[in-house]
Structures are given as structure tokens and as C-alpha cells.
Amino acid sequence: MTAVTDQDPTEHADQPDDDARKTAGTADRSAPAGERAARTDSTETWDDGLIARRVNETAEGDRFPMTDSRSAVPPTVTPLVYEASLRSRLEALRELVGLSRTRLDSRTLSQAGRVLDEASARRRLSGQHTVVAIAGATGSGKSQLFNALAGVTISETGVRRPTTAAPIACSWSDGGAGLIERLGIPPRLRRRPLPSGDGESPLRGLVLIDLPDHDSAAVQHRQHVDRILALVDAVIWVVDPEKYADAVLHERYLRPMAAHAEVMFVVLNQIDRLPGEAAEQVLDDLRRLLDEDGIALGEYGEPGTTVLALSALTGDGVGELREALGQFVSERGAANRRISADVDIAAARLWPVYATQRRTGLSEQAREEFSDRLADAVGATAAGEAAERAWLRNANRACGTPWLRLWRWYQDRGEPTTGRLPGRTQADEEATARQRVEQAVRTVADRASAGLPAPWAQAVREAAVRGSQGLPEALDELTVRAGVPTGRPPRPGWWPVAVLVQASMTILQFLGGLWLLGQIIGVVSPNLGVPVLLMVIGIVGGPLIEWSCRMAARGPARRYGLEAERRLREAASGCGRARVLDPVAAELLRYREVREQYGRVVGAGR
């Protein structure tokens, strides 16, 4: 019995032979009319071509008629319930995807989104059924093993390849229709196994899928395999002694599915073709290849892939597989482990966009340096020095001698303005300030994004650039409002006393001078000692008081200048924080949130 590759995918073998058709026709003619009518209805339900007719004929011969997986009364389906740890990981993954949509492209998040969609879809379906696919290469005997497990010929086998052109489903119990529909297998390709004569089947709850050959020359066959392998709960890989080391199998399927080791069986079929101890040698070499693929083997009670050797043709080892498969299905944990492995794979692929090996964020030192750069850009230090000079100048004017103040006024008035060196123009100062601001923003953005994965580093830099737009203008306005205070600086309490003493020294000079003038004119009796003493006291005391006041004014002037500098620094720092640091900090906070969610996705599974 052979099948043609170019046939419709629903066909799995050639037409039945003439004897089989004659036998079926004779049986139909010899049956009562009512029975023939019932059989005709059954045939209309199941007769989808060669496979259904052969199955029906075999079932009639064995007195175990096969029935449609669709029941007249839909059975009660118990939805799948995920374990608490898996639910936590799925919730974290959902939060992670939601927080990352504005920062990562859809291609990066596509696999995580698919895992969430498939997990949600699987959760709504039966939790009492386990969907297991049988996959293998051309000629590996997977359809023969499928029939051996079912106890009846369901999937055709033959010499011509590929025999299996479309997936076939076999369910051991009711309630799995939703799972089969999710795989896209039409009702005409759904079967039931041969009923067990000793009560309930040990494989109750199993939905077995016979897949097309994964190395088929037909692209559609390979697409069926790839699509269904992404949806089933577990996989039985069937290999033969000739192709068990095939590179396509290991590089395209087994190695990428290493995380699914706990929901995989690897079966070495056709051991009846190996003489002596050759089967054990091939099996050991198969285990070695699986280990190189990174697949954990379930040996010595450890969780992992089950590796068996059997012959579907002779039945040798099939019972062991059926027993292992029955225990696997009865645990009802395959779906949880499959989804958990999918989450592991999605998290591993997201590692480059979330994980970092160093501490990230803005240190206090980086913040202070940014504020200092902005303060330099607005000239906070120069403004403080100017305020200090203004305070000292006001003190000198208030406490200085009249003659010195008159001399300074004369110098300021008589000095030509053209004799001074021209300072930098306002345009030059603004250009320099703008450059300082831009340099400060670049520096803080580089420090904040250092060590971050590329998407988040780019988001931090973009936030800093957006905030820097209009920052120089805002700092200019700030400088005008919070710069050197207008008007006279405040006077300390000792200034009036110093002014009064300075005025007294000037009065003494005038009194001494008038006294001497009166003696010269002859109005006053001659006495040089007293007027000269008064003049000396006034002449020496005035500068001495001025110098003392200058020394005393340094402290208050310095504090006044520092206060003016502090106000301008705080104003510049507040402006920079609101426009640059806060948006950058918001991006860093978002990254910490997604990093925390990513840690839940990864850590909860370890």
C-alpha cells in the first residue's frame, strides 16, 4: 500500500483493493435494511476517503466499530488550571510586555505575545486531556507506532513516501474536541482507538496526533509539523537506526526544543533490524547526541526526556512506551510543563533587552555634577562674586572717608571708556552658555544610560534630549529673575555707628582746621597742640575706621555673595531637574519595573 506525494493532504494511501471492496459490498447486501441504513449514515459521517473506509472495514471485522470524536451530547470539559508559580510567571510576562510596548519593537515582543496567547487559549480547554504528537522523518515508522498504540490501523503505512500527508488525531476519551480543533484537524481526520477489553484504558485522556514527515519534500507537510508542534502538550520523536543522527532533526527541532525536555519522548524504532547488541550501541549514541543538544535525559528518576528503544512492527518495547505514556498522561502536568518551557524560551530570548551585568541609574555624584554644570552655564559663581562686590562697595561708600569717596568718584568720571579692553559680547556669552548646557545634558544622559540594554539606553538619551529643548532659554530667564538682587544690599546693625564715627572724624578734621585758621587770622589765641591733635585724630582715624569697616564687612559680604550664588544654583538645578533629570529618572524607573517583572518571569522558574 502506497501513497502519492502530490495527492490531496487528506489522502494517506492508495485506493483499497478489489477484494476489500467486494467483501464490504457483500456484507452490505447481506445485512438487514435497517442495519444497512444505519451503516450508510455512519459511512456518510466518516467516509472521507481511503483512511476512513479502511478503518471502518477493520473495525467491523474486529467487531469494534469506530465512532466520531464528536458526541451527540457534548461532555463536560474541565478547563486547565495552571500551577501557582506558572500563573505568577505568566502574569509577570503579561506585565512585562505591557510595560515594554512603547520601548521595544513588536518583533522583539512577538514570541512573548504568542506564548501569552497560546497559554490563554490552552487554559480555556480541557485540563483532563494531554495532546501528544508523534513526529519523525520519512520512513521512521511513526505511523506504524501510532497504529500500535491505538491498537487498530488508523494511519496508513507503506513503502512510498511520504505516506502521512495530513495530521490525524486519535482521542482515548471524550471532551478533547476543543483541543483537536485548536490544532486545525477537521472532524473527518479524528479517530477513536480500539476499545480496551479490561475496562478503562490506561491511556484515557490522551489525544495522539500523527504528524506528516518533518523532512518531507512537500512544504505544506513541514508547515503542518511546525504549526502543530507549537501547540501540543508533548512530543514523541520517532527515529530509526539510519536517520537518528540527522542534522535537520537535531538542528531544526531537538536543539531549539531543549527546554521542553520534560515533555518529550525520543523513541528509537525498528530495533528489530539491528543485530545483537547493536541496538544498545545505537541507543547510547542517541543519548550522546541528545546530551550534546542540551536535552536533559530523564534517567535515575530525574525529570527530562524519556529515551526508549522499540519495534512498532514486532511490538517489542511498545508496551513499555504505552506504560510510560499512560503514567505521563495520568499526571495531567504536561500542559503546565510545556507552557513553563515556552516561558523559559521567551525569557531567554528577551535577555539581551532586559538584563544588565552592572548597576545602572544616576548616582548622587552625577546629579551634583549636572547641577554644577548648569550653575556654571548661568554664571552662578560670577553672580555670587558680583553680589559680594556690591555689598563691599556699599559698605565702603557708607563707611569710607569723604575725601576717598570723592577721589574715587573723580577717577570713575575722568577715566575714558575707550581706554578699557573690550569684553566678550553678549552673543559670545550666550553661545558659550548654550554649549555648556548641551555638554551637561550629554554627560548626564551618557551616565544614566551606561550599562543599560540598547533599547532602554536609547529611551534614556531621547528623554534627556527632549528635556534639553528650551533649557538654555529657561535658564536665561531664570538668571534674570534669580540673579544679583536689585537695589542696595541690606545693612548690618553696626553700620550706623561706623558712619557716625566716620562723620565724627571728619568733624574733628574740620574743627582742627578752623582752629588753626583762626589762629592764623588772629581771632583765636595761638595754641598749635590742640588743633593739630584734632586734625591728626581725624586724618588718621578716618582711614583707620574705613579699613576696620572693610575688614568687618568681608564676612557679611561673603555670606551675601554665597547666598546669591546658592539661590541661582538652586534655581538652575530645579530647572534642570524638572526638564532633564525627572524624565531620565522616569525612564530609569520604568526600566527597573520591567527588570523586576523580568526577574519574576525568569526567577520563578528556577
Coordinates of C-alpha atoms in Angstrom, one line a residue:
M1 CA 0.0 0.0 0.0
T2 CA 1.5 3.3 -1.1
A3 CA 0.6 6.9 -1.1
V4 CA 1.3 9.7 -3.6
T5 CA 3.1 12.8 -2.5
D6 CA 1.1 15.1 -4.9
Q7 CA -2.3 13.8 -3.7
D8 CA -4.6 15.9 -1.6
P9 CA -3.3 16.1 2.0
T10 CA -6.4 14.3 3.3
E11 CA -5.4 11.2 1.4
H12 CA -3.0 8.8 3.2
A13 CA -2.7 5.8 0.9
D14 CA -3.9 4.3 -2.4
Q15 CA -7.4 3.0 -3.1
P16 CA -8.4 -0.2 -1.3
D17 CA -8.0 -3.4 -3.3
D18 CA -10.9 -5.0 -5.2
D19 CA -11.3 -7.9 -2.6
A20 CA -11.8 -5.4 0.2
R21 CA -14.5 -3.6 -1.8
K22 CA -16.2 -6.8 -2.8
T23 CA -16.2 -8.0 0.8
A24 CA -17.6 -4.7 2.0
G25 CA -20.3 -4.8 -0.7
T26 CA -21.3 -8.4 0.1
A27 CA -21.6 -7.5 3.8
D28 CA -23.8 -4.6 3.0
R29 CA -26.1 -6.6 0.8
S30 CA -26.4 -9.4 3.3
A31 CA -27.3 -7.0 6.2
P32 CA -30.9 -6.1 7.0
A33 CA -32.3 -2.9 5.5
G34 CA -32.3 -1.0 8.8
E35 CA -28.8 -2.0 9.6
R36 CA -27.7 -1.0 6.1
A37 CA -29.4 2.3 6.6
A38 CA -27.6 2.8 9.9
R39 CA -24.4 1.8 8.3
T40 CA -25.0 4.1 5.4
D41 CA -25.4 7.0 7.9
S42 CA -22.3 6.0 9.7
T43 CA -20.4 5.9 6.4
E44 CA -21.7 9.3 5.4
T45 CA -20.4 10.6 8.7
W46 CA -16.9 9.0 8.5
D47 CA -16.3 8.2 4.8
D48 CA -13.7 10.8 3.9
G49 CA -11.8 8.6 1.6
L50 CA -9.4 5.7 1.8
I51 CA -8.5 6.0 5.5
A52 CA -12.0 6.2 6.9
R53 CA -13.1 3.3 4.7
R54 CA -10.2 1.1 5.8
V55 CA -10.7 2.0 9.4
N56 CA -14.4 1.2 9.2
E57 CA -13.7 -2.1 7.5
T58 CA -11.1 -3.0 10.1
A59 CA -13.4 -2.0 12.9
E60 CA -16.3 -4.1 11.5
G61 CA -14.0 -7.1 11.2
D62 CA -12.9 -6.8 14.8
R63 CA -16.4 -6.1 16.0
F64 CA -15.2 -2.7 17.5
P65 CA -16.9 0.0 15.3
M66 CA -15.1 3.3 15.5
T67 CA -17.1 6.4 16.4
D68 CA -16.8 10.0 15.6
S69 CA -15.0 12.1 18.3
R70 CA -17.9 14.4 18.2
S71 CA -20.6 13.3 20.7
A72 CA -24.3 13.9 20.4
V73 CA -24.2 15.3 23.9
P74 CA -21.1 17.4 24.5
P75 CA -19.3 16.1 27.6
T76 CA -18.5 18.5 30.4
V77 CA -15.0 19.9 29.9
T78 CA -12.9 20.9 32.9
P79 CA -10.6 23.8 32.0
L80 CA -6.9 23.6 32.6
V81 CA -5.7 25.1 35.8
Y82 CA -2.1 26.3 35.8
E83 CA 0.1 25.9 38.9
A84 CA 0.5 29.0 41.1
S85 CA 4.2 29.5 40.1
L86 CA 3.3 29.3 36.4
R87 CA 0.4 31.8 36.9
S88 CA 2.7 34.2 38.6
R89 CA 5.2 33.9 35.7
L90 CA 2.5 34.4 33.1
E91 CA 1.2 37.5 34.9
A92 CA 4.7 38.9 35.2
L93 CA 5.3 38.2 31.5
R94 CA 2.0 40.0 30.6
E95 CA 3.0 43.0 32.7
L96 CA 6.5 42.9 31.1
V97 CA 5.0 43.0 27.6
G98 CA 2.6 45.8 28.6
L99 CA 5.3 48.0 30.1
S100 CA 7.7 47.4 27.1
R101 CA 5.4 48.1 24.2
T102 CA 6.4 51.7 24.0
R103 CA 10.1 50.9 24.2
L104 CA 10.6 47.7 22.2
D105 CA 9.5 46.9 18.7
S106 CA 6.8 44.4 18.0
R107 CA 9.2 41.8 16.6
T108 CA 11.1 41.6 19.9
L109 CA 7.9 41.1 21.9
S110 CA 6.2 38.8 19.3
Q111 CA 7.3 35.5 20.8
A112 CA 6.3 36.5 24.3
G113 CA 3.0 37.7 23.0
R114 CA 2.5 34.3 21.3
V115 CA 3.3 32.5 24.5
L116 CA 0.7 34.5 26.3
D117 CA -1.9 34.0 23.6
E118 CA -1.3 30.2 23.5
A119 CA -1.3 29.9 27.3
S120 CA -4.6 31.7 27.5
A121 CA -6.1 29.6 24.7
R122 CA -4.8 26.3 26.3
R123 CA -6.2 27.3 29.7
R124 CA -9.7 27.5 28.4
L125 CA -9.6 24.0 27.0
S126 CA -9.7 20.6 28.7
G127 CA -7.3 20.0 31.6
Q128 CA -8.1 16.3 31.7
H129 CA -6.6 15.7 28.3
T130 CA -3.0 15.6 27.1
V131 CA -2.2 16.3 23.5
V132 CA 0.8 14.3 22.3
A133 CA 2.2 14.5 18.8
I134 CA 4.2 11.7 17.1
A135 CA 6.8 13.3 14.9
G136 CA 9.5 11.7 12.8
A137 CA 11.3 11.6 9.5
T138 CA 10.3 9.8 6.4
G139 CA 10.4 6.1 6.9
S140 CA 11.0 6.2 10.7
G141 CA 7.8 4.2 11.3
K142 CA 5.9 6.8 13.3
S143 CA 2.6 5.9 11.7
Q144 CA 3.2 2.3 12.4
L145 CA 3.8 3.2 16.1
F146 CA 0.7 5.4 16.0
N147 CA -1.3 2.4 15.0
A148 CA 0.4 0.1 17.5
L149 CA -0.6 2.5 20.3
A150 CA -4.2 2.8 19.1
G151 CA -4.5 -1.0 18.7
V152 CA -6.0 -0.5 15.2
T153 CA -4.9 0.7 11.8
I154 CA -5.7 4.3 11.7
S155 CA -2.8 5.9 9.9
E156 CA -1.7 4.2 6.7
T157 CA 1.8 2.9 6.3
G158 CA 3.6 2.0 3.2
V159 CA 6.7 1.9 1.1
R160 CA 6.1 5.0 -0.9
R161 CA 6.9 8.3 0.8
P162 CA 5.5 10.4 2.3
T163 CA 2.6 8.3 3.5
T164 CA 1.2 10.7 6.1
A165 CA 0.2 13.9 4.3
A166 CA -2.1 15.5 6.9
P167 CA -2.2 15.2 10.7
I168 CA -4.6 12.6 12.1
A169 CA -6.0 12.8 15.7
C170 CA -6.9 9.8 17.9
S171 CA -8.6 10.5 21.2
W172 CA -8.9 8.0 24.0
S173 CA -11.8 9.8 25.7
D174 CA -14.5 12.4 25.1
G175 CA -14.0 16.1 25.8
G176 CA -10.9 16.7 23.7
A177 CA -12.7 18.1 20.6
G178 CA -11.7 21.6 21.5
L179 CA -8.0 20.7 21.7
I180 CA -8.2 19.0 18.3
E181 CA -10.0 21.9 16.8
R182 CA -7.2 24.2 18.1
L183 CA -4.8 22.1 16.0
G184 CA -6.9 22.7 12.9
I185 CA -7.6 19.0 12.4
P186 CA -11.0 18.5 10.7
P187 CA -13.6 16.1 12.1
R188 CA -13.0 13.6 9.2
L189 CA -9.5 13.1 10.4
R190 CA -10.4 12.4 14.0
R191 CA -10.5 8.8 15.2
R192 CA -11.0 6.7 18.3
P193 CA -8.8 3.7 19.3
L194 CA -9.8 0.1 19.7
P195 CA -11.7 -0.2 23.0
S196 CA -9.9 -2.0 25.8
G197 CA -11.5 -5.2 26.8
D198 CA -10.4 -5.0 30.5
G199 CA -12.3 -1.8 31.5
E200 CA -11.0 1.8 31.2
S201 CA -7.9 2.3 29.0
P202 CA -4.7 3.3 30.8
L203 CA -4.3 6.0 28.1
R204 CA -7.6 7.7 29.0
G205 CA -7.2 11.4 28.5
L206 CA -4.6 11.0 25.7
V207 CA -5.1 12.8 22.4
L208 CA -2.5 11.4 20.0
I209 CA -1.6 13.2 16.8
D210 CA 0.2 11.5 13.8
L211 CA 2.1 14.3 12.1
P212 CA 3.4 14.4 8.5
D213 CA 7.1 13.8 7.9
H214 CA 9.2 16.7 9.2
D215 CA 11.7 16.2 6.3
S216 CA 9.0 15.9 3.6
A217 CA 9.7 17.4 0.3
A218 CA 6.2 19.0 0.4
V219 CA 6.4 22.4 2.0
Q220 CA 2.8 22.1 3.3
H221 CA 3.7 19.0 5.2
R222 CA 6.5 20.7 7.0
Q223 CA 4.2 23.6 7.8
H224 CA 1.8 21.3 9.4
V225 CA 4.5 19.9 11.6
D226 CA 5.9 23.3 12.7
R227 CA 2.4 24.7 13.4
I228 CA 1.2 21.7 15.5
L229 CA 4.5 21.2 17.4
A230 CA 4.0 24.8 18.7
L231 CA 0.5 23.8 20.1
V232 CA 0.7 20.3 21.5
D233 CA 1.5 19.4 25.1
A234 CA 4.2 16.8 24.4
V235 CA 6.0 15.2 21.5
I236 CA 7.2 11.7 20.8
W237 CA 10.1 11.8 18.4
V238 CA 10.5 8.6 16.4
V239 CA 13.9 8.0 14.9
D240 CA 15.3 5.0 13.1
P241 CA 18.8 3.5 13.1
E242 CA 19.6 5.2 9.8
K243 CA 18.5 8.8 10.5
Y244 CA 18.7 9.2 14.3
A245 CA 21.8 11.5 13.8
D246 CA 20.2 13.5 11.0
A247 CA 21.4 17.1 11.2
V248 CA 17.9 18.5 10.2
L249 CA 16.3 16.7 13.1
H250 CA 18.8 17.9 15.7
E251 CA 19.5 21.4 14.5
R252 CA 16.0 22.4 13.5
Y253 CA 13.9 20.7 16.1
L254 CA 15.6 18.9 19.0
R255 CA 18.2 21.6 19.9
P256 CA 15.8 24.5 19.8
M257 CA 13.3 22.4 21.9
A258 CA 15.9 21.5 24.6
A259 CA 13.9 23.5 27.2
H260 CA 10.9 21.1 26.5
A261 CA 12.9 18.1 27.6
E262 CA 10.3 17.1 30.3
V263 CA 7.5 16.9 27.7
M264 CA 9.5 14.9 25.1
F265 CA 9.9 11.2 24.3
V266 CA 12.6 10.0 21.9
V267 CA 11.9 6.6 20.6
L268 CA 14.4 4.5 18.6
N269 CA 12.2 2.4 16.3
Q270 CA 13.0 -0.6 14.1
I271 CA 15.4 -2.2 16.5
D272 CA 14.3 -5.5 15.0
R273 CA 16.6 -4.5 12.1
L274 CA 19.7 -4.3 14.4
P275 CA 21.5 -7.5 15.2
G276 CA 22.9 -8.4 18.6
E277 CA 24.0 -5.5 20.8
A278 CA 23.8 -3.0 18.0
A279 CA 20.5 -1.6 19.4
E280 CA 22.2 -0.7 22.7
Q281 CA 25.1 0.9 20.9
V282 CA 22.8 3.0 18.7
L283 CA 20.7 3.9 21.8
D284 CA 23.8 5.0 23.7
D285 CA 24.9 7.1 20.7
L286 CA 21.5 8.7 20.5
R287 CA 21.7 9.6 24.2
R288 CA 25.1 11.2 23.5
L289 CA 23.6 13.3 20.7
L290 CA 20.7 14.4 22.8
D291 CA 23.1 15.4 25.5
E292 CA 25.1 17.5 23.0
D293 CA 21.8 19.1 22.0
G294 CA 21.4 20.3 25.6
I295 CA 18.4 18.0 26.3
A296 CA 18.2 16.7 29.8
L297 CA 17.6 13.0 29.9
G298 CA 15.1 11.6 32.4
E299 CA 17.3 9.0 33.9
Y300 CA 17.6 7.8 37.6
G301 CA 14.3 9.5 38.5
E302 CA 15.4 12.9 37.3
P303 CA 13.0 15.0 35.1
G304 CA 13.8 15.0 31.5
T305 CA 13.3 13.3 28.1
T306 CA 12.4 9.6 28.1
V307 CA 14.5 7.6 25.7
L308 CA 13.3 4.2 24.6
A309 CA 14.0 1.5 22.0
L310 CA 11.2 -0.5 20.4
S311 CA 9.9 -2.1 17.3
A312 CA 6.5 -1.0 16.2
L313 CA 6.4 -3.8 13.7
T314 CA 7.0 -6.7 16.2
G315 CA 5.6 -4.9 19.2
D316 CA 8.8 -5.2 21.2
G317 CA 9.1 -2.3 23.6
V318 CA 5.7 -0.8 22.6
G319 CA 4.2 -1.9 25.9
E320 CA 6.9 -0.1 27.8
L321 CA 6.2 3.1 25.9
R322 CA 2.4 2.7 26.5
E323 CA 3.1 2.3 30.2
A324 CA 5.3 5.4 30.3
L325 CA 2.9 7.3 28.2
G326 CA 0.0 6.3 30.4
Q327 CA 1.8 7.4 33.6
F328 CA 2.7 10.7 31.8
V329 CA -0.9 11.4 30.8
S330 CA -2.3 10.4 34.2
E331 CA -0.2 13.1 35.9
R332 CA -2.0 15.8 34.0
G333 CA 1.1 18.0 34.2
A334 CA 2.3 18.1 30.6
A335 CA 0.4 21.3 29.6
N336 CA 1.9 23.2 32.7
R337 CA 5.4 22.0 31.9
R338 CA 5.0 22.8 28.2
I339 CA 3.8 26.4 28.9
S340 CA 6.5 26.8 31.5
A341 CA 9.2 25.8 29.0
D342 CA 7.7 28.2 26.5
V343 CA 8.0 31.0 29.0
D344 CA 11.6 30.0 29.7
I345 CA 12.4 30.2 26.0
A346 CA 10.7 33.6 25.6
A347 CA 12.5 34.9 28.6
A348 CA 15.9 33.7 27.3
R349 CA 15.3 35.5 24.0
L350 CA 14.4 38.7 25.9
W351 CA 17.6 38.5 28.0
P352 CA 19.6 41.0 25.8
V353 CA 16.9 43.7 26.1
Y354 CA 16.3 43.5 29.8
A355 CA 19.4 42.1 31.6
T356 CA 22.5 44.0 32.6
Q357 CA 25.6 42.9 34.3
R358 CA 26.3 46.2 36.1
R359 CA 24.5 48.6 38.4
T360 CA 22.5 51.2 36.4
G361 CA 21.0 54.6 37.2
L362 CA 22.0 58.1 38.2
S363 CA 24.3 58.4 41.2
E364 CA 24.2 61.3 43.5
Q365 CA 27.5 62.4 42.3
A366 CA 26.3 62.5 38.7
R367 CA 23.3 64.6 39.7
E368 CA 25.5 67.1 41.6
E369 CA 27.9 67.4 38.7
F370 CA 24.9 68.1 36.3
S371 CA 23.7 70.8 38.7
D372 CA 27.2 72.3 38.9
R373 CA 27.5 72.4 35.1
L374 CA 24.2 74.2 34.8
A375 CA 25.3 76.6 37.6
D376 CA 28.4 77.3 35.6
A377 CA 26.3 77.9 32.5
V378 CA 24.2 80.5 34.2
G379 CA 27.2 82.0 35.9
A380 CA 26.2 81.3 39.5
T381 CA 29.7 81.8 40.8
A382 CA 30.1 85.1 38.9
A383 CA 26.8 86.2 40.2
G384 CA 27.8 85.4 43.8
E385 CA 31.1 87.3 43.4
A386 CA 29.2 90.3 41.9
A387 CA 26.8 90.3 44.8
E388 CA 29.8 90.2 47.2
R389 CA 31.5 93.1 45.5
A390 CA 28.3 95.0 45.5
W391 CA 28.0 94.5 49.3
L392 CA 31.6 95.6 49.9
R393 CA 31.1 98.6 47.6
N394 CA 28.1 99.6 49.5
A395 CA 30.0 99.2 52.8
N396 CA 32.9 101.3 51.5
R397 CA 30.5 104.1 50.4
A398 CA 28.8 104.1 53.8
C399 CA 31.9 103.8 56.0
G400 CA 34.6 105.4 53.8
T401 CA 36.1 108.9 54.3
P402 CA 34.5 111.7 52.3
W403 CA 37.9 112.5 50.7
L404 CA 38.5 109.0 49.4
R405 CA 35.0 108.7 48.1
L406 CA 35.4 112.0 46.3
W407 CA 38.6 110.8 44.8
R408 CA 37.1 107.5 43.5
W409 CA 34.2 109.5 42.0
Y410 CA 36.6 111.7 40.2
Q411 CA 38.6 108.7 38.9
D412 CA 35.5 107.0 37.7
R413 CA 34.3 110.2 36.0
G414 CA 37.6 111.1 34.5
E415 CA 38.6 107.6 33.1
P416 CA 37.9 107.3 29.4
T417 CA 35.7 104.4 28.4
T418 CA 37.7 103.9 25.2
G419 CA 40.8 103.0 27.2
R420 CA 39.3 99.8 28.6
L421 CA 39.8 96.4 26.9
P422 CA 36.5 95.3 25.2
G423 CA 35.0 92.3 27.0
R424 CA 33.2 89.4 25.3
T425 CA 30.0 90.3 23.6
Q426 CA 26.6 89.1 24.9
A427 CA 26.3 86.8 21.9
D428 CA 29.5 85.1 22.7
E429 CA 28.5 84.6 26.3
E430 CA 25.1 83.1 25.2
A431 CA 26.8 80.8 22.8
T432 CA 29.2 79.6 25.5
A433 CA 26.4 79.1 28.0
R434 CA 24.4 77.1 25.4
Q435 CA 27.4 74.8 24.7
R436 CA 27.8 74.2 28.4
V437 CA 24.2 73.3 28.8
E438 CA 24.3 70.9 25.9
Q439 CA 27.5 69.3 27.2
A440 CA 25.9 68.9 30.7
V441 CA 22.9 67.2 29.1
R442 CA 25.0 64.8 27.0
T443 CA 27.1 63.9 30.0
V444 CA 24.2 63.1 32.3
A445 CA 22.5 61.2 29.5
D446 CA 25.6 59.1 28.9
R447 CA 26.0 58.3 32.6
A448 CA 22.3 57.5 33.1
S449 CA 22.3 55.1 30.1
A450 CA 25.6 53.4 30.9
G451 CA 25.2 49.7 31.2
L452 CA 21.5 49.7 30.1
P453 CA 20.4 47.4 27.3
A454 CA 20.3 49.2 23.9
P455 CA 16.5 50.0 23.8
W456 CA 16.4 51.4 27.3
A457 CA 19.7 53.3 26.9
Q458 CA 18.2 54.9 23.7
A459 CA 15.0 55.8 25.6
V460 CA 17.0 57.5 28.3
R461 CA 19.0 59.5 25.9
E462 CA 15.9 60.5 24.0
A463 CA 14.2 61.7 27.2
A464 CA 17.3 63.8 28.0
V465 CA 17.3 65.4 24.6
R466 CA 13.6 66.2 24.8
G467 CA 14.1 67.8 28.1
S468 CA 17.0 69.9 26.9
Q469 CA 14.9 71.6 24.3
G470 CA 14.3 75.1 25.5
L471 CA 16.5 74.6 28.6
P472 CA 19.0 77.4 27.7
E473 CA 16.2 79.9 27.2
A474 CA 14.6 78.8 30.5
L475 CA 18.0 79.3 32.3
D476 CA 18.4 82.7 30.8
E477 CA 15.0 83.8 32.2
L478 CA 16.0 82.2 35.5
T479 CA 19.2 84.2 35.6
V480 CA 17.3 87.4 35.2
R481 CA 14.8 86.6 38.0
A482 CA 17.2 84.9 40.5
G483 CA 20.4 86.7 39.7
V484 CA 22.1 89.6 41.6
P485 CA 19.4 91.3 43.7
T486 CA 18.5 94.8 42.6
G487 CA 18.8 97.7 44.9
R488 CA 21.2 98.2 47.8
P489 CA 22.2 95.2 49.9
P490 CA 20.9 95.1 53.5
R491 CA 22.9 96.9 56.1
P492 CA 24.1 95.3 59.3
G493 CA 23.4 96.9 62.7
W494 CA 26.9 98.3 63.2
W495 CA 26.8 100.4 60.0
P496 CA 25.1 103.5 61.6
V497 CA 27.7 103.5 64.4
A498 CA 30.6 103.3 61.9
V499 CA 29.0 106.1 59.8
L500 CA 28.6 108.2 62.9
V501 CA 32.2 107.6 64.0
Q502 CA 33.5 108.4 60.4
A503 CA 31.4 111.6 60.5
S504 CA 33.0 112.5 63.8
M505 CA 36.5 112.0 62.4
T506 CA 35.6 114.4 59.5
I507 CA 34.2 116.9 62.0
L508 CA 37.4 116.7 64.1
Q509 CA 39.4 117.5 60.9
F510 CA 37.2 120.5 60.2
L511 CA 37.4 121.7 63.8
G512 CA 41.1 121.4 63.9
G513 CA 41.4 123.2 60.5
L514 CA 39.2 126.0 61.5
W515 CA 41.0 126.4 64.8
L516 CA 44.4 126.7 63.0
L517 CA 42.8 129.1 60.6
G518 CA 41.5 131.2 63.4
Q519 CA 45.0 131.3 65.0
I520 CA 46.5 132.4 61.7
I521 CA 43.9 135.2 61.3
G522 CA 44.4 136.1 65.0
V523 CA 40.9 135.5 66.0
V524 CA 41.9 132.7 68.4
S525 CA 44.8 132.7 70.8
P526 CA 47.8 130.8 69.5
N527 CA 47.8 127.1 70.6
L528 CA 49.0 124.6 68.0
G529 CA 48.8 121.5 70.1
V530 CA 45.1 121.1 70.4
P531 CA 44.0 121.8 66.8
V532 CA 46.9 119.8 65.3
L533 CA 45.9 116.9 67.6
L534 CA 42.3 117.1 66.5
M535 CA 43.3 117.2 62.8
V536 CA 45.7 114.2 63.3
I537 CA 43.0 112.2 65.0
G538 CA 40.5 113.0 62.2
I539 CA 43.0 112.3 59.4
V540 CA 44.3 109.1 60.9
G541 CA 41.1 107.9 62.4
G542 CA 39.0 108.2 59.2
P543 CA 41.1 105.7 57.1
L544 CA 41.5 103.5 60.2
I545 CA 37.8 103.3 60.6
E546 CA 37.3 102.7 56.9
W547 CA 39.8 99.8 57.0
S548 CA 38.2 98.4 60.1
C549 CA 34.8 98.5 58.5
R550 CA 36.2 96.9 55.3
M551 CA 37.6 94.0 57.4
A552 CA 34.4 93.7 59.3
A553 CA 32.4 93.7 56.1
R554 CA 34.2 90.8 54.4
G555 CA 32.3 88.1 56.4
P556 CA 28.8 89.6 55.7
A557 CA 29.7 90.3 52.1
R558 CA 30.9 86.8 51.6
R559 CA 27.8 85.4 53.1
Y560 CA 25.7 87.7 50.9
G561 CA 27.5 86.5 47.8
L562 CA 27.2 82.9 48.7
E563 CA 23.5 83.3 49.4
A564 CA 23.1 84.9 45.9
E565 CA 25.1 82.0 44.3
R566 CA 23.1 79.4 46.2
R567 CA 19.8 80.9 45.1
L568 CA 20.9 80.8 41.5
R569 CA 22.3 77.3 41.8
E570 CA 19.1 76.0 43.3
A571 CA 17.0 77.7 40.6
A572 CA 19.2 76.3 37.8
S573 CA 19.2 72.9 39.5
G574 CA 15.5 72.9 39.8
C575 CA 15.0 73.8 36.2
G576 CA 17.4 71.1 35.1
R577 CA 15.8 68.6 37.3
A578 CA 12.3 69.3 36.1
R579 CA 13.3 69.3 32.4
V580 CA 16.0 66.6 32.2
L581 CA 16.6 64.6 35.4
D582 CA 13.0 63.8 36.1
P583 CA 12.3 62.5 32.6
V584 CA 15.5 60.5 32.7
A585 CA 14.6 59.2 36.2
A586 CA 11.2 58.2 34.9
E587 CA 12.8 56.1 32.2
L588 CA 15.1 54.5 34.7
L589 CA 12.2 53.7 37.0
R590 CA 10.3 52.1 34.1
Y591 CA 13.4 50.0 33.3
R592 CA 13.6 49.0 37.0
E593 CA 10.0 48.0 36.9
V594 CA 10.4 45.9 33.7
R595 CA 13.6 44.4 35.1
E596 CA 11.7 43.4 38.3
Q597 CA 9.0 41.8 36.2
Y598 CA 11.6 40.1 34.1
G599 CA 13.2 38.8 37.2
R600 CA 9.8 37.3 38.2
V601 CA 9.5 35.7 34.8
V602 CA 12.9 34.1 35.0
G603 CA 13.4 33.6 38.7
A604 CA 10.1 32.0 39.5
G605 CA 11.0 29.2 37.1
R606 CA 14.4 28.4 38.6

